[in-house]
mmCIF file of N, CA and C in Angstrom:
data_model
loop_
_atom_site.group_PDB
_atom_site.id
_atom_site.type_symbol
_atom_site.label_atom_id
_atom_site.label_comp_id
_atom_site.label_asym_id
_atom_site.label_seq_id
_atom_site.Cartn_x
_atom_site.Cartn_y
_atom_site.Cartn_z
ATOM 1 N N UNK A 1 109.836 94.154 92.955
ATOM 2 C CA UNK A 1 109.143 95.169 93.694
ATOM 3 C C UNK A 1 110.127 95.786 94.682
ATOM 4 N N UNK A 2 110.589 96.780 94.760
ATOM 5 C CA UNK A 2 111.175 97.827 96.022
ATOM 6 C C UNK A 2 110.076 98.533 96.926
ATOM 7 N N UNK A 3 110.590 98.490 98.094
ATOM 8 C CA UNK A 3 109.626 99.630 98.611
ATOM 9 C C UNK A 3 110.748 100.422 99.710
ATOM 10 N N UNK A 4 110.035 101.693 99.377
ATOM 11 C CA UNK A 4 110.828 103.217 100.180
ATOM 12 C C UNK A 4 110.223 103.379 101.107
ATOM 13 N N UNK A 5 111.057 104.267 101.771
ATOM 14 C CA UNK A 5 110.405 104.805 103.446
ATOM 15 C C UNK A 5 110.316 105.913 103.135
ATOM 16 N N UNK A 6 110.692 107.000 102.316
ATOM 17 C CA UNK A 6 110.522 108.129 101.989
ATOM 18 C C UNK A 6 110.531 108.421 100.336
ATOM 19 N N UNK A 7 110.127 109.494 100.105
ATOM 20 C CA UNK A 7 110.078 110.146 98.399
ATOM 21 C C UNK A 7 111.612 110.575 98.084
ATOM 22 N N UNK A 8 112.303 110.514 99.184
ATOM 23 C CA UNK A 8 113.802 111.286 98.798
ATOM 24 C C UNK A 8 114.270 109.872 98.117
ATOM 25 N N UNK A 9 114.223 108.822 99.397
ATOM 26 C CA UNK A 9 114.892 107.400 99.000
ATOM 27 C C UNK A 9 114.840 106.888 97.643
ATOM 28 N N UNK A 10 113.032 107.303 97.322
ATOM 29 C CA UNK A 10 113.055 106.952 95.677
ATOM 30 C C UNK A 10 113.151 107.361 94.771
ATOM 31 N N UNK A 11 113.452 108.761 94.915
ATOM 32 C CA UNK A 11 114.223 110.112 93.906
ATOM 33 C C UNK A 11 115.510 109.266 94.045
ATOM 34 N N UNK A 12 116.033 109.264 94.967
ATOM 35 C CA UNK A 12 117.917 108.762 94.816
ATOM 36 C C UNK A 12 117.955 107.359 93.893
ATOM 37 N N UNK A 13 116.843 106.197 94.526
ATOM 38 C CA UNK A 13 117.165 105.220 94.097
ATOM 39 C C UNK A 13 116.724 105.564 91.979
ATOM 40 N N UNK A 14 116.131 106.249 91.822
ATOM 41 C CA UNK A 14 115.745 105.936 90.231
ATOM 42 C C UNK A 14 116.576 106.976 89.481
ATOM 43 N N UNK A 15 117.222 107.902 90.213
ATOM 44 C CA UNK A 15 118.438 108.680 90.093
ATOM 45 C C UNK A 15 119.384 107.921 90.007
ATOM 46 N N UNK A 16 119.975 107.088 91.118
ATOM 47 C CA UNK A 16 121.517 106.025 90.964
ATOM 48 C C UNK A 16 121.008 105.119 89.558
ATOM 49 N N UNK A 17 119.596 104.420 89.206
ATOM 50 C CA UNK A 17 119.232 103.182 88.500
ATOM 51 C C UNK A 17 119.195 104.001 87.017
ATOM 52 N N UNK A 18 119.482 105.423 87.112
ATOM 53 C CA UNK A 18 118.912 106.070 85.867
ATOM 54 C C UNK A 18 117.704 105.651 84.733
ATOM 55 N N UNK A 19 116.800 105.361 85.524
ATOM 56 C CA UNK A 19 115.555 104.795 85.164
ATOM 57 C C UNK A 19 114.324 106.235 84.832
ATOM 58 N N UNK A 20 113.774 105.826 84.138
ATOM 59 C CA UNK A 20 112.658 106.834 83.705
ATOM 60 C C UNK A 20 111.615 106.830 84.131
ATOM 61 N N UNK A 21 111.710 107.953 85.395
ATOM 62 C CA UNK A 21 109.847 107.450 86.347
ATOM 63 C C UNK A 21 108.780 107.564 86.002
ATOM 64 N N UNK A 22 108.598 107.589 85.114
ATOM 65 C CA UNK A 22 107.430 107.618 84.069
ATOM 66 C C UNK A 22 106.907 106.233 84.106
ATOM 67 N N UNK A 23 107.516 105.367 83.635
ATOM 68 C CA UNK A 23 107.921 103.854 83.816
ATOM 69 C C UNK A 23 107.662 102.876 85.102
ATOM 70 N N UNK A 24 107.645 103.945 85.965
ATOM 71 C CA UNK A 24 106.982 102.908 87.533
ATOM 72 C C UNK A 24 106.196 103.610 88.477
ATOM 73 N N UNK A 25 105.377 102.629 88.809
ATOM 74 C CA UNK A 25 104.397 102.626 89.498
ATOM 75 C C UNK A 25 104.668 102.948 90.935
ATOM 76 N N UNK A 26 104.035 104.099 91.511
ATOM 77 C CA UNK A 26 104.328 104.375 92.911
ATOM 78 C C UNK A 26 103.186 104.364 93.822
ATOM 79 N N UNK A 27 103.290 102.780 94.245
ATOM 80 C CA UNK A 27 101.686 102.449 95.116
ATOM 81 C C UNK A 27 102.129 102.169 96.749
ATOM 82 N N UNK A 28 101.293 102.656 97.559
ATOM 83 C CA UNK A 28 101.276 102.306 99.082
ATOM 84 C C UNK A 28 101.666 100.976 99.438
ATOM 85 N N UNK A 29 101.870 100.449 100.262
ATOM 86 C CA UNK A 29 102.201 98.971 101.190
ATOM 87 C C UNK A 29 100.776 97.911 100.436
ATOM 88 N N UNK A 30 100.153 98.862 100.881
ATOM 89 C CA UNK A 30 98.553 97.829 101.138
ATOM 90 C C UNK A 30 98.073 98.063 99.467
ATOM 91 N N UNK A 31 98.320 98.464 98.509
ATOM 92 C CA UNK A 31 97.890 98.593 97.435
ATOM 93 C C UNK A 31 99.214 97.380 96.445
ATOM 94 N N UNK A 32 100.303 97.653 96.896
ATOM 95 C CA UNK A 32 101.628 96.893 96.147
ATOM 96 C C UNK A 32 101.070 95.061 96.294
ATOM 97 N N UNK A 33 100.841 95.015 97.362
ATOM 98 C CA UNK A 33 100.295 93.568 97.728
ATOM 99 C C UNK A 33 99.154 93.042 97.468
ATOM 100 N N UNK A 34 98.060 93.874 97.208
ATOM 101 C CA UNK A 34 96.988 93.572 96.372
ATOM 102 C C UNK A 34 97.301 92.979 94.812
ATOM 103 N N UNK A 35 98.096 94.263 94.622
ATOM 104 C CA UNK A 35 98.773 93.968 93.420
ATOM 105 C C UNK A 35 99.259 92.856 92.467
ATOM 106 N N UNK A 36 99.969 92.329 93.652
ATOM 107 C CA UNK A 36 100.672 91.501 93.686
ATOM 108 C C UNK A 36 99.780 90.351 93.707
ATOM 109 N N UNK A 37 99.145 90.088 94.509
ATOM 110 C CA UNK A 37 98.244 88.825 94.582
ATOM 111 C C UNK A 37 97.607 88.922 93.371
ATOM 112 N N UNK A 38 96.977 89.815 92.736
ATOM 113 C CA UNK A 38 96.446 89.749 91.731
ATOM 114 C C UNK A 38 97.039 88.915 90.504
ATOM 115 N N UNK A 39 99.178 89.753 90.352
ATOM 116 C CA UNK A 39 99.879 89.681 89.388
ATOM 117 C C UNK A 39 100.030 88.147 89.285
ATOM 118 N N UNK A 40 100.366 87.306 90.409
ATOM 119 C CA UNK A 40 101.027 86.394 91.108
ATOM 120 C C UNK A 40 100.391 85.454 91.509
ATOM 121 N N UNK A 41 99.094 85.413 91.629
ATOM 122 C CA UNK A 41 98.269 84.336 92.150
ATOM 123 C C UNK A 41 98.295 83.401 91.288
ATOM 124 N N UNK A 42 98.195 81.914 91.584
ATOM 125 C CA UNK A 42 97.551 80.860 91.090
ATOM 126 C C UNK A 42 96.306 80.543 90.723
ATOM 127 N N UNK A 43 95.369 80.829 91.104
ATOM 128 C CA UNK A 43 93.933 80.598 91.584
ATOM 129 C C UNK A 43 93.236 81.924 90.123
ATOM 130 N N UNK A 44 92.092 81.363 89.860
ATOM 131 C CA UNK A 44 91.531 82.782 89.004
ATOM 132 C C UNK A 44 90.982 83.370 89.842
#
């Protein structure tokens, strides 16, 4: 998981990674960590 402080930061970063943004998901603070608990949890 990365997270940006701005839309420029993550234009540059998937620009330098030459990655296809099609391909990733661009969610808020409080949505990435939901996420995450969901992806990542132990527990059902």
């Amino acid at each position: 998981m990365n997270f940006f402080c701005t839309k420029e930061h993550y234009d540059s970063w998937v620009k330098s990674m030459e990655l296809p943004d099609d391909e990733i998901f661009c969610l808020e603070a409080k949505e990435a960590i939901w996420v995450s608990k969901m992806l990542f949890s132990l527990e059902d």
